[in-house]
Amino acid sequence: MARFAYGGQALMEGVYMRGRTAIGVAVRGPEGQIFGGSEALDSVLHRNRFARAPFFRGVVVLYETLVIGTKWLMRSGSLAAAGEGVAFGGRAVALTLLFTLGLAVGLFVLLPLLVAQGSVSLLFGPVSGGLQAFAVHLLEGAIRIAIFVGYLLLVSRSQEIGRVFRYHGAEHMTIHTLEAELPLTVENVRRFPTAHPRCGTEFLVIFILVSILLFSLLAGMDLWIAILGRILLIPVIAAVSYEILKWGAKRRDHSVWRWLFLPGIWLQAITTKQPDDSMIEVAICSMQEALAANDDVAPVGSWDPPREPIPDAGELARSVEARLAEEQRPAEGGPEHS
Protein backbone atom coordinates (compact mmCIF):
# COMPACT_ATOMS: atom_id res chain seq x y z
CA MET A 1 0.00 0.00 0.00
CA ALA A 2 1.08 3.59 -0.54
CA ARG A 3 2.54 5.17 2.56
CA PHE A 4 3.73 8.55 3.65
CA ALA A 5 7.49 8.77 3.05
CA TYR A 6 8.81 8.35 6.57
CA GLY A 7 12.13 9.96 7.35
CA GLY A 8 14.27 10.21 10.42
CA GLN A 9 17.45 11.17 12.18
CA ALA A 10 20.02 9.39 14.30
CA LEU A 11 20.40 10.46 17.92
CA MET A 12 22.81 9.68 20.73
CA GLU A 13 22.05 6.00 21.33
CA GLY A 14 18.74 6.42 19.54
CA VAL A 15 16.66 7.28 16.50
CA TYR A 16 13.69 9.45 15.72
CA MET A 17 11.34 8.76 12.82
CA ARG A 18 9.22 11.46 11.21
CA GLY A 19 5.69 10.87 9.97
CA ARG A 20 3.06 13.20 8.54
CA THR A 21 1.88 14.70 11.83
CA ALA A 22 4.19 13.32 14.53
CA ILE A 23 7.59 11.85 15.24
CA GLY A 24 8.43 8.64 17.07
CA VAL A 25 11.52 8.46 19.25
CA ALA A 26 13.42 5.55 20.80
CA VAL A 27 16.59 5.74 22.88
CA ARG A 28 18.66 3.01 24.50
CA GLY A 29 18.80 3.68 28.24
CA PRO A 30 21.91 3.50 30.43
CA GLU A 31 20.88 0.08 31.77
CA GLY A 32 20.04 -1.42 28.38
CA GLN A 33 16.32 -0.69 28.38
CA ILE A 34 14.61 1.08 25.47
CA PHE A 35 12.81 4.35 26.12
CA GLY A 36 10.13 5.18 23.55
CA GLY A 37 7.68 8.00 22.90
CA SER A 38 6.22 10.34 20.32
CA GLU A 39 5.73 14.06 19.77
CA ALA A 40 3.24 15.90 17.59
CA LEU A 41 4.55 18.17 14.84
CA ASP A 42 2.47 21.20 15.78
CA SER A 43 4.72 24.24 15.32
CA VAL A 44 3.47 27.31 13.43
CA LEU A 45 5.21 25.99 10.31
CA HIS A 46 3.50 22.60 10.58
CA ARG A 47 0.05 24.09 11.23
CA ASN A 48 0.34 26.31 8.17
CA ARG A 49 -1.78 25.11 5.24
CA PHE A 50 1.29 25.36 3.03
CA ALA A 51 3.32 22.97 5.24
CA ARG A 52 3.29 20.20 2.62
CA ALA A 53 3.22 22.44 -0.44
CA PRO A 54 6.13 22.24 -2.88
CA PHE A 55 9.07 24.48 -1.93
CA PHE A 56 7.51 25.55 1.39
CA ARG A 57 7.95 22.00 2.71
CA GLY A 58 11.70 22.33 2.22
CA VAL A 59 11.73 25.17 4.75
CA VAL A 60 9.76 22.96 7.15
CA VAL A 61 12.34 20.18 6.76
CA LEU A 62 15.17 22.67 7.41
CA TYR A 63 13.38 23.74 10.61
CA GLU A 64 12.91 20.13 11.69
CA THR A 65 16.56 19.31 11.08
CA LEU A 66 17.95 22.32 12.93
CA VAL A 67 15.40 22.74 15.75
CA ILE A 68 13.60 19.45 16.39
CA GLY A 69 16.62 17.34 15.48
CA THR A 70 18.97 19.32 17.73
CA LYS A 71 16.47 19.27 20.61
CA TRP A 72 16.13 15.49 20.50
CA LEU A 73 19.85 15.02 19.94
CA MET A 74 20.46 16.94 23.15
CA ARG A 75 17.71 15.10 25.01
CA SER A 76 19.07 11.73 23.95
CA GLY A 77 22.50 12.89 25.06
CA SER A 78 21.00 13.85 28.42
CA LEU A 79 19.57 10.36 28.82
CA ALA A 80 22.94 8.83 27.96
CA ALA A 81 24.71 11.16 30.41
CA ALA A 82 22.15 10.26 33.08
CA GLY A 83 23.83 6.88 33.24
CA GLU A 84 26.76 8.74 34.81
CA GLY A 85 24.45 10.65 37.15
CA VAL A 86 24.62 13.86 35.05
CA ALA A 87 21.68 15.92 33.69
CA PHE A 88 21.51 18.79 31.18
CA GLY A 89 19.03 21.60 31.69
CA GLY A 90 16.84 23.40 29.18
CA ARG A 91 19.30 26.28 29.01
CA ALA A 92 22.00 23.91 27.76
CA VAL A 93 19.67 22.71 24.98
CA ALA A 94 18.87 26.30 23.93
CA LEU A 95 22.54 27.30 23.93
CA THR A 96 23.46 24.22 21.93
CA LEU A 97 20.77 25.05 19.35
CA LEU A 98 22.07 28.61 18.98
CA PHE A 99 25.64 27.33 18.73
CA THR A 100 24.61 24.79 16.08
CA LEU A 101 22.87 27.44 13.99
CA GLY A 102 25.82 29.80 14.30
CA LEU A 103 28.32 27.07 13.45
CA ALA A 104 26.35 25.95 10.39
CA VAL A 105 26.00 29.48 9.00
CA GLY A 106 29.53 30.51 9.89
CA LEU A 107 31.35 27.37 8.78
CA PHE A 108 29.48 26.50 5.60
CA VAL A 109 28.15 29.88 4.39
CA LEU A 110 30.31 32.77 5.61
CA LEU A 111 33.77 31.23 6.06
CA PRO A 112 34.10 30.06 2.41
CA LEU A 113 33.18 33.56 1.21
CA LEU A 114 35.65 35.32 3.51
CA VAL A 115 38.48 32.91 2.69
CA ALA A 116 37.82 33.20 -1.05
CA GLN A 117 37.61 37.00 -0.91
CA GLY A 118 40.79 37.21 1.13
CA SER A 119 42.71 34.79 -1.10
CA VAL A 120 41.81 36.55 -4.35
CA SER A 121 42.48 39.97 -2.84
CA LEU A 122 45.87 38.81 -1.60
CA LEU A 123 46.84 37.48 -5.03
CA PHE A 124 45.24 40.03 -7.37
CA GLY A 125 44.34 43.07 -5.26
CA PRO A 126 40.88 44.31 -4.20
CA VAL A 127 38.00 42.43 -5.83
CA SER A 128 36.30 44.82 -8.24
CA GLY A 129 34.07 42.57 -10.35
CA GLY A 130 34.40 40.76 -13.63
CA LEU A 131 36.89 37.90 -13.67
CA GLN A 132 37.94 38.53 -10.08
CA ALA A 133 34.36 38.23 -8.84
CA PHE A 134 33.93 35.06 -10.87
CA ALA A 135 37.17 33.65 -9.44
CA VAL A 136 35.96 34.41 -5.90
CA HIS A 137 32.70 32.60 -6.60
CA LEU A 138 34.39 29.48 -7.97
CA LEU A 139 36.92 29.39 -5.16
CA GLU A 140 34.17 29.89 -2.58
CA GLY A 141 32.27 26.90 -3.96
CA ALA A 142 35.37 24.71 -3.92
CA ILE A 143 36.16 25.75 -0.34
CA ARG A 144 32.60 25.04 0.78
CA ILE A 145 32.75 21.51 -0.67
CA ALA A 146 36.17 20.89 0.90
CA ILE A 147 35.01 22.11 4.33
CA PHE A 148 31.89 19.94 4.16
CA VAL A 149 33.73 16.74 3.24
CA GLY A 150 36.57 17.49 5.64
CA TYR A 151 34.12 18.14 8.47
CA LEU A 152 32.40 14.79 7.91
CA LEU A 153 35.73 12.95 7.81
CA LEU A 154 36.90 14.69 10.98
CA VAL A 155 33.80 14.08 13.11
CA SER A 156 33.56 10.48 11.92
CA ARG A 157 36.80 9.78 13.81
CA SER A 158 35.02 10.37 17.11
CA GLN A 159 33.88 7.20 18.83
CA GLU A 160 30.62 8.84 19.96
CA ILE A 161 29.82 10.19 16.49
CA GLY A 162 30.76 6.81 15.05
CA ARG A 163 27.96 5.25 17.12
CA VAL A 164 25.55 7.95 15.90
CA PHE A 165 26.49 7.04 12.32
CA ARG A 166 25.71 3.38 13.08
CA TYR A 167 22.28 4.39 14.36
CA HIS A 168 21.97 6.44 11.17
CA GLY A 169 22.51 3.24 9.20
CA ALA A 170 19.88 1.45 11.32
CA GLU A 171 17.42 4.27 10.63
CA HIS A 172 17.87 3.98 6.85
CA MET A 173 17.69 0.18 6.85
CA THR A 174 14.45 0.26 8.84
CA ILE A 175 12.89 2.77 6.44
CA HIS A 176 13.93 0.58 3.50
CA THR A 177 12.19 -2.36 5.18
CA LEU A 178 8.97 -0.41 5.71
CA GLU A 179 8.99 0.84 2.12
CA ALA A 180 9.38 -2.77 0.93
CA GLU A 181 6.31 -3.66 3.06
CA LEU A 182 8.26 -6.36 4.88
CA PRO A 183 7.70 -7.10 8.56
CA LEU A 184 9.89 -4.95 10.77
CA THR A 185 12.22 -7.53 12.24
CA VAL A 186 15.96 -7.46 12.83
CA GLU A 187 16.46 -10.19 10.21
CA ASN A 188 14.54 -8.27 7.52
CA VAL A 189 16.19 -4.94 8.32
CA ARG A 190 19.60 -6.60 7.92
CA ARG A 191 18.80 -7.25 4.24
CA PHE A 192 18.97 -3.59 3.26
CA PRO A 193 21.80 -1.08 2.69
CA THR A 194 22.65 1.73 5.05
CA ALA A 195 22.38 4.37 2.29
CA HIS A 196 19.03 5.91 1.36
CA PRO A 197 18.19 8.34 -1.48
CA ARG A 198 16.28 10.71 0.84
CA CYS A 199 19.11 10.96 3.37
CA GLY A 200 19.94 14.26 5.02
CA THR A 201 23.53 13.85 3.82
CA GLU A 202 22.30 13.81 0.25
CA PHE A 203 20.12 16.84 0.99
CA LEU A 204 23.23 18.70 2.18
CA VAL A 205 25.14 17.75 -0.97
CA ILE A 206 22.35 19.18 -3.10
CA PHE A 207 22.11 22.20 -0.78
CA ILE A 208 25.79 23.01 -1.35
CA LEU A 209 25.53 22.64 -5.13
CA VAL A 210 22.38 24.80 -5.31
CA SER A 211 24.03 27.39 -3.07
CA ILE A 212 26.95 27.66 -5.49
CA LEU A 213 24.47 28.37 -8.27
CA LEU A 214 22.30 30.88 -6.38
CA PHE A 215 25.17 32.64 -4.66
CA SER A 216 26.47 33.48 -8.12
CA LEU A 217 23.73 36.14 -8.17
CA LEU A 218 25.70 37.96 -5.47
CA ALA A 219 29.08 37.80 -7.23
CA GLY A 220 30.80 41.18 -7.24
CA MET A 221 28.54 42.67 -4.55
CA ASP A 222 29.90 44.58 -1.55
CA LEU A 223 30.96 42.24 1.25
CA TRP A 224 28.12 43.16 3.62
CA ILE A 225 25.54 42.67 0.85
CA ALA A 226 27.13 39.33 -0.07
CA ILE A 227 26.98 38.15 3.56
CA LEU A 228 23.40 39.32 4.17
CA GLY A 229 22.27 37.93 0.83
CA ARG A 230 23.70 34.50 1.61
CA ILE A 231 21.91 34.35 4.95
CA LEU A 232 18.59 35.42 3.40
CA LEU A 233 18.96 32.89 0.59
CA ILE A 234 19.31 29.91 2.98
CA PRO A 235 15.53 29.18 3.13
CA VAL A 236 15.30 29.51 -0.67
CA ILE A 237 18.19 27.10 -1.17
CA ALA A 238 16.62 24.64 1.29
CA ALA A 239 13.29 24.80 -0.54
CA VAL A 240 14.84 24.20 -3.96
CA SER A 241 17.19 21.49 -2.65
CA TYR A 242 14.38 19.52 -1.02
CA GLU A 243 12.35 19.48 -4.23
CA ILE A 244 15.38 18.24 -6.17
CA LEU A 245 15.95 15.56 -3.52
CA LYS A 246 12.35 14.30 -3.71
CA TRP A 247 12.38 14.41 -7.50
CA GLY A 248 15.65 12.51 -7.70
CA ALA A 249 14.65 9.90 -5.09
CA LYS A 250 11.82 8.74 -7.37
CA ARG A 251 14.09 8.28 -10.39
CA ARG A 252 16.96 6.13 -9.13
CA ASP A 253 15.93 3.25 -11.38
CA HIS A 254 17.17 5.24 -14.39
CA SER A 255 20.94 4.93 -14.81
CA VAL A 256 21.44 8.60 -15.79
CA TRP A 257 19.77 9.97 -12.64
CA ARG A 258 21.35 7.29 -10.48
CA TRP A 259 24.82 8.40 -11.59
CA LEU A 260 23.91 12.08 -11.22
CA PHE A 261 22.97 11.62 -7.55
CA LEU A 262 25.79 9.18 -6.80
CA PRO A 263 27.94 11.70 -4.83
CA GLY A 264 25.26 11.74 -2.13
CA ILE A 265 25.40 7.95 -1.88
CA TRP A 266 29.21 8.05 -1.75
CA LEU A 267 29.19 10.48 1.17
CA GLN A 268 26.78 8.24 3.04
CA ALA A 269 29.68 5.81 3.24
CA ILE A 270 31.00 8.30 5.82
CA THR A 271 27.77 9.20 7.64
CA THR A 272 26.20 5.72 7.82
CA LYS A 273 27.76 2.56 9.21
CA GLN A 274 26.57 -0.99 9.81
CA PRO A 275 24.63 -1.15 13.09
CA ASP A 276 24.55 -3.99 15.58
CA ASP A 277 21.29 -5.77 16.41
CA SER A 278 20.63 -3.64 19.49
CA MET A 279 20.73 -0.50 17.34
CA ILE A 280 18.31 -2.00 14.82
CA GLU A 281 15.97 -2.84 17.70
CA VAL A 282 15.95 0.83 18.71
CA ALA A 283 15.27 1.92 15.11
CA ILE A 284 12.36 -0.53 14.83
CA CYS A 285 10.97 0.76 18.12
CA SER A 286 11.22 4.34 16.87
CA MET A 287 9.37 3.41 13.68
CA GLN A 288 6.65 1.64 15.66
CA GLU A 289 6.21 4.76 17.77
CA ALA A 290 6.00 6.94 14.65
CA LEU A 291 3.51 4.64 12.93
CA ALA A 292 1.24 4.58 15.98
CA ALA A 293 1.44 8.36 16.44
CA ASN A 294 0.49 8.88 12.78
CA ASP A 295 -2.44 6.41 12.89
CA ASP A 296 -0.52 4.00 10.67
CA VAL A 297 0.35 0.35 11.16
CA ALA A 298 3.46 -1.72 10.54
CA PRO A 299 3.40 -4.64 8.08
CA VAL A 300 1.88 -7.83 9.49
CA GLY A 301 4.42 -9.86 11.45
CA SER A 302 6.45 -6.85 12.59
CA TRP A 303 8.21 -6.93 15.93
CA ASP A 304 7.15 -4.31 18.49
CA PRO A 305 10.00 -4.04 21.02
CA PRO A 306 9.15 -3.69 24.73
CA ARG A 307 9.92 -0.20 25.99
CA GLU A 308 9.43 2.27 28.79
CA PRO A 309 8.18 5.88 28.57
CA ILE A 310 10.93 8.43 27.99
CA PRO A 311 11.84 9.74 31.45
CA ASP A 312 12.97 13.15 32.55
CA ALA A 313 16.75 13.11 32.27
CA GLY A 314 17.17 14.84 35.63
CA GLU A 315 15.03 12.30 37.44
CA LEU A 316 16.84 9.46 35.69
CA ALA A 317 20.21 10.91 36.68
CA ARG A 318 19.12 11.19 40.32
CA SER A 319 17.80 7.63 40.38
CA VAL A 320 21.01 6.29 38.83
CA GLU A 321 23.09 8.31 41.30
CA ALA A 322 21.03 6.97 44.21
CA ARG A 323 21.39 3.39 42.97
CA LEU A 324 25.14 3.75 42.57
CA ALA A 325 25.40 5.18 46.07
CA GLU A 326 23.33 2.28 47.44
CA GLU A 327 25.57 -0.25 45.71
CA GLN A 328 28.69 1.33 47.16
CA ARG A 329 27.40 1.63 50.72
CA PRO A 330 27.74 -2.05 51.82
CA ALA A 331 31.27 -2.23 50.45
CA GLU A 332 32.29 0.88 52.36
CA GLY A 333 30.50 0.21 55.64
CA GLY A 334 30.10 -3.58 55.81
CA PRO A 335 32.16 -5.91 57.99
CA GLU A 336 35.48 -7.13 56.70
CA HIS A 337 36.03 -10.83 56.14
CA SER A 338 39.32 -12.64 56.33
Coordinates of C-alpha atoms in Angstrom, one line a residue:
M1 CA 0.0 0.0 0.0
A2 CA 1.1 3.6 -0.5
R3 CA 2.5 5.2 2.6
F4 CA 3.7 8.5 3.7
A5 CA 7.5 8.8 3.0
Y6 CA 8.8 8.4 6.6
G7 CA 12.1 10.0 7.4
G8 CA 14.3 10.2 10.4
Q9 CA 17.5 11.2 12.2
A10 CA 20.0 9.4 14.3
L11 CA 20.4 10.5 17.9
M12 CA 22.8 9.7 20.7
E13 CA 22.0 6.0 21.3
G14 CA 18.7 6.4 19.5
V15 CA 16.7 7.3 16.5
Y16 CA 13.7 9.4 15.7
M17 CA 11.3 8.8 12.8
R18 CA 9.2 11.5 11.2
G19 CA 5.7 10.9 10.0
R20 CA 3.1 13.2 8.5
T21 CA 1.9 14.7 11.8
A22 CA 4.2 13.3 14.5
I23 CA 7.6 11.9 15.2
G24 CA 8.4 8.6 17.1
V25 CA 11.5 8.5 19.3
A26 CA 13.4 5.6 20.8
V27 CA 16.6 5.7 22.9
R28 CA 18.7 3.0 24.5
G29 CA 18.8 3.7 28.2
P30 CA 21.9 3.5 30.4
E31 CA 20.9 0.1 31.8
G32 CA 20.0 -1.4 28.4
Q33 CA 16.3 -0.7 28.4
I34 CA 14.6 1.1 25.5
F35 CA 12.8 4.4 26.1
G36 CA 10.1 5.2 23.5
G37 CA 7.7 8.0 22.9
S38 CA 6.2 10.3 20.3
E39 CA 5.7 14.1 19.8
A40 CA 3.2 15.9 17.6
L41 CA 4.5 18.2 14.8
D42 CA 2.5 21.2 15.8
S43 CA 4.7 24.2 15.3
V44 CA 3.5 27.3 13.4
L45 CA 5.2 26.0 10.3
H46 CA 3.5 22.6 10.6
R47 CA 0.0 24.1 11.2
N48 CA 0.3 26.3 8.2
R49 CA -1.8 25.1 5.2
F50 CA 1.3 25.4 3.0
A51 CA 3.3 23.0 5.2
R52 CA 3.3 20.2 2.6
A53 CA 3.2 22.4 -0.4
P54 CA 6.1 22.2 -2.9
F55 CA 9.1 24.5 -1.9
F56 CA 7.5 25.5 1.4
R57 CA 8.0 22.0 2.7
G58 CA 11.7 22.3 2.2
V59 CA 11.7 25.2 4.8
V60 CA 9.8 23.0 7.1
V61 CA 12.3 20.2 6.8
L62 CA 15.2 22.7 7.4
Y63 CA 13.4 23.7 10.6
E64 CA 12.9 20.1 11.7
T65 CA 16.6 19.3 11.1
L66 CA 18.0 22.3 12.9
V67 CA 15.4 22.7 15.7
I68 CA 13.6 19.4 16.4
G69 CA 16.6 17.3 15.5
T70 CA 19.0 19.3 17.7
K71 CA 16.5 19.3 20.6
W72 CA 16.1 15.5 20.5
L73 CA 19.8 15.0 19.9
M74 CA 20.5 16.9 23.2
R75 CA 17.7 15.1 25.0
S76 CA 19.1 11.7 24.0
G77 CA 22.5 12.9 25.1
S78 CA 21.0 13.8 28.4
L79 CA 19.6 10.4 28.8
A80 CA 22.9 8.8 28.0
A81 CA 24.7 11.2 30.4
A82 CA 22.1 10.3 33.1
G83 CA 23.8 6.9 33.2
E84 CA 26.8 8.7 34.8
G85 CA 24.4 10.6 37.1
V86 CA 24.6 13.9 35.0
A87 CA 21.7 15.9 33.7
F88 CA 21.5 18.8 31.2
G89 CA 19.0 21.6 31.7
G90 CA 16.8 23.4 29.2
R91 CA 19.3 26.3 29.0
A92 CA 22.0 23.9 27.8
V93 CA 19.7 22.7 25.0
A94 CA 18.9 26.3 23.9
L95 CA 22.5 27.3 23.9
T96 CA 23.5 24.2 21.9
L97 CA 20.8 25.0 19.4
L98 CA 22.1 28.6 19.0
F99 CA 25.6 27.3 18.7
T100 CA 24.6 24.8 16.1
L101 CA 22.9 27.4 14.0
G102 CA 25.8 29.8 14.3
L103 CA 28.3 27.1 13.5
A104 CA 26.4 26.0 10.4
V105 CA 26.0 29.5 9.0
G106 CA 29.5 30.5 9.9
L107 CA 31.4 27.4 8.8
F108 CA 29.5 26.5 5.6
V109 CA 28.2 29.9 4.4
L110 CA 30.3 32.8 5.6
L111 CA 33.8 31.2 6.1
P112 CA 34.1 30.1 2.4
L113 CA 33.2 33.6 1.2
L114 CA 35.6 35.3 3.5
V115 CA 38.5 32.9 2.7
A116 CA 37.8 33.2 -1.1
Q117 CA 37.6 37.0 -0.9
G118 CA 40.8 37.2 1.1
S119 CA 42.7 34.8 -1.1
V120 CA 41.8 36.5 -4.4
S121 CA 42.5 40.0 -2.8
L122 CA 45.9 38.8 -1.6
L123 CA 46.8 37.5 -5.0
F124 CA 45.2 40.0 -7.4
G125 CA 44.3 43.1 -5.3
P126 CA 40.9 44.3 -4.2
V127 CA 38.0 42.4 -5.8
S128 CA 36.3 44.8 -8.2
G129 CA 34.1 42.6 -10.3
G130 CA 34.4 40.8 -13.6
L131 CA 36.9 37.9 -13.7
Q132 CA 37.9 38.5 -10.1
A133 CA 34.4 38.2 -8.8
F134 CA 33.9 35.1 -10.9
A135 CA 37.2 33.6 -9.4
V136 CA 36.0 34.4 -5.9
H137 CA 32.7 32.6 -6.6
L138 CA 34.4 29.5 -8.0
L139 CA 36.9 29.4 -5.2
E140 CA 34.2 29.9 -2.6
G141 CA 32.3 26.9 -4.0
A142 CA 35.4 24.7 -3.9
I143 CA 36.2 25.7 -0.3
R144 CA 32.6 25.0 0.8
I145 CA 32.7 21.5 -0.7
A146 CA 36.2 20.9 0.9
I147 CA 35.0 22.1 4.3
F148 CA 31.9 19.9 4.2
V149 CA 33.7 16.7 3.2
G150 CA 36.6 17.5 5.6
Y151 CA 34.1 18.1 8.5
L152 CA 32.4 14.8 7.9
L153 CA 35.7 13.0 7.8
L154 CA 36.9 14.7 11.0
V155 CA 33.8 14.1 13.1
S156 CA 33.6 10.5 11.9
R157 CA 36.8 9.8 13.8
S158 CA 35.0 10.4 17.1
Q159 CA 33.9 7.2 18.8
E160 CA 30.6 8.8 20.0
I161 CA 29.8 10.2 16.5
G162 CA 30.8 6.8 15.1
R163 CA 28.0 5.3 17.1
V164 CA 25.5 7.9 15.9
F165 CA 26.5 7.0 12.3
R166 CA 25.7 3.4 13.1
Y167 CA 22.3 4.4 14.4
H168 CA 22.0 6.4 11.2
G169 CA 22.5 3.2 9.2
A170 CA 19.9 1.5 11.3
E171 CA 17.4 4.3 10.6
H172 CA 17.9 4.0 6.9
M173 CA 17.7 0.2 6.8
T174 CA 14.4 0.3 8.8
I175 CA 12.9 2.8 6.4
H176 CA 13.9 0.6 3.5
T177 CA 12.2 -2.4 5.2
L178 CA 9.0 -0.4 5.7
E179 CA 9.0 0.8 2.1
A180 CA 9.4 -2.8 0.9
E181 CA 6.3 -3.7 3.1
L182 CA 8.3 -6.4 4.9
P183 CA 7.7 -7.1 8.6
L184 CA 9.9 -5.0 10.8
T185 CA 12.2 -7.5 12.2
V186 CA 16.0 -7.5 12.8
E187 CA 16.5 -10.2 10.2
N188 CA 14.5 -8.3 7.5
V189 CA 16.2 -4.9 8.3
R190 CA 19.6 -6.6 7.9
R191 CA 18.8 -7.3 4.2
F192 CA 19.0 -3.6 3.3
P193 CA 21.8 -1.1 2.7
T194 CA 22.7 1.7 5.1
A195 CA 22.4 4.4 2.3
H196 CA 19.0 5.9 1.4
P197 CA 18.2 8.3 -1.5
R198 CA 16.3 10.7 0.8
C199 CA 19.1 11.0 3.4
G200 CA 19.9 14.3 5.0
T201 CA 23.5 13.9 3.8
E202 CA 22.3 13.8 0.2
F203 CA 20.1 16.8 1.0
L204 CA 23.2 18.7 2.2
V205 CA 25.1 17.8 -1.0
I206 CA 22.4 19.2 -3.1
F207 CA 22.1 22.2 -0.8
I208 CA 25.8 23.0 -1.4
L209 CA 25.5 22.6 -5.1
V210 CA 22.4 24.8 -5.3
S211 CA 24.0 27.4 -3.1
I212 CA 26.9 27.7 -5.5
L213 CA 24.5 28.4 -8.3
L214 CA 22.3 30.9 -6.4
F215 CA 25.2 32.6 -4.7
S216 CA 26.5 33.5 -8.1
L217 CA 23.7 36.1 -8.2
L218 CA 25.7 38.0 -5.5
A219 CA 29.1 37.8 -7.2
G220 CA 30.8 41.2 -7.2
M221 CA 28.5 42.7 -4.5
D222 CA 29.9 44.6 -1.6
L223 CA 31.0 42.2 1.2
W224 CA 28.1 43.2 3.6
I225 CA 25.5 42.7 0.9
A226 CA 27.1 39.3 -0.1
I227 CA 27.0 38.2 3.6
L228 CA 23.4 39.3 4.2
G229 CA 22.3 37.9 0.8
R230 CA 23.7 34.5 1.6
I231 CA 21.9 34.4 4.9
L232 CA 18.6 35.4 3.4
L233 CA 19.0 32.9 0.6
I234 CA 19.3 29.9 3.0
P235 CA 15.5 29.2 3.1
V236 CA 15.3 29.5 -0.7
I237 CA 18.2 27.1 -1.2
A238 CA 16.6 24.6 1.3
A239 CA 13.3 24.8 -0.5
V240 CA 14.8 24.2 -4.0
S241 CA 17.2 21.5 -2.7
Y242 CA 14.4 19.5 -1.0
E243 CA 12.3 19.5 -4.2
I244 CA 15.4 18.2 -6.2
L245 CA 15.9 15.6 -3.5
K246 CA 12.4 14.3 -3.7
W247 CA 12.4 14.4 -7.5
G248 CA 15.7 12.5 -7.7
A249 CA 14.7 9.9 -5.1
K250 CA 11.8 8.7 -7.4
R251 CA 14.1 8.3 -10.4
R252 CA 17.0 6.1 -9.1
D253 CA 15.9 3.2 -11.4
H254 CA 17.2 5.2 -14.4
S255 CA 20.9 4.9 -14.8
V256 CA 21.4 8.6 -15.8
W257 CA 19.8 10.0 -12.6
R258 CA 21.4 7.3 -10.5
W259 CA 24.8 8.4 -11.6
L260 CA 23.9 12.1 -11.2
F261 CA 23.0 11.6 -7.6
L262 CA 25.8 9.2 -6.8
P263 CA 27.9 11.7 -4.8
G264 CA 25.3 11.7 -2.1
I265 CA 25.4 8.0 -1.9
W266 CA 29.2 8.0 -1.7
L267 CA 29.2 10.5 1.2
Q268 CA 26.8 8.2 3.0
A269 CA 29.7 5.8 3.2
I270 CA 31.0 8.3 5.8
T271 CA 27.8 9.2 7.6
T272 CA 26.2 5.7 7.8
K273 CA 27.8 2.6 9.2
Q274 CA 26.6 -1.0 9.8
P275 CA 24.6 -1.2 13.1
D276 CA 24.6 -4.0 15.6
D277 CA 21.3 -5.8 16.4
S278 CA 20.6 -3.6 19.5
M279 CA 20.7 -0.5 17.3
I280 CA 18.3 -2.0 14.8
E281 CA 16.0 -2.8 17.7
V282 CA 15.9 0.8 18.7
A283 CA 15.3 1.9 15.1
I284 CA 12.4 -0.5 14.8
C285 CA 11.0 0.8 18.1
S286 CA 11.2 4.3 16.9
M287 CA 9.4 3.4 13.7
Q288 CA 6.6 1.6 15.7
E289 CA 6.2 4.8 17.8
A290 CA 6.0 6.9 14.7
L291 CA 3.5 4.6 12.9
A292 CA 1.2 4.6 16.0
A293 CA 1.4 8.4 16.4
N294 CA 0.5 8.9 12.8
D295 CA -2.4 6.4 12.9
D296 CA -0.5 4.0 10.7
V297 CA 0.4 0.3 11.2
A298 CA 3.5 -1.7 10.5
P299 CA 3.4 -4.6 8.1
V300 CA 1.9 -7.8 9.5
G301 CA 4.4 -9.9 11.5
S302 CA 6.5 -6.8 12.6
W303 CA 8.2 -6.9 15.9
D304 CA 7.2 -4.3 18.5
P305 CA 10.0 -4.0 21.0
P306 CA 9.1 -3.7 24.7
R307 CA 9.9 -0.2 26.0
E308 CA 9.4 2.3 28.8
P309 CA 8.2 5.9 28.6
I310 CA 10.9 8.4 28.0
P311 CA 11.8 9.7 31.5
D312 CA 13.0 13.1 32.6
A313 CA 16.8 13.1 32.3
G314 CA 17.2 14.8 35.6
E315 CA 15.0 12.3 37.4
L316 CA 16.8 9.5 35.7
A317 CA 20.2 10.9 36.7
R318 CA 19.1 11.2 40.3
S319 CA 17.8 7.6 40.4
V320 CA 21.0 6.3 38.8
E321 CA 23.1 8.3 41.3
A322 CA 21.0 7.0 44.2
R323 CA 21.4 3.4 43.0
L324 CA 25.1 3.7 42.6
A325 CA 25.4 5.2 46.1
E326 CA 23.3 2.3 47.4
E327 CA 25.6 -0.3 45.7
Q328 CA 28.7 1.3 47.2
R329 CA 27.4 1.6 50.7
P330 CA 27.7 -2.0 51.8
A331 CA 31.3 -2.2 50.4
E332 CA 32.3 0.9 52.4
G333 CA 30.5 0.2 55.6
G334 CA 30.1 -3.6 55.8
P335 CA 32.2 -5.9 58.0
E336 CA 35.5 -7.1 56.7
H337 CA 36.0 -10.8 56.1
S338 CA 39.3 -12.6 56.3

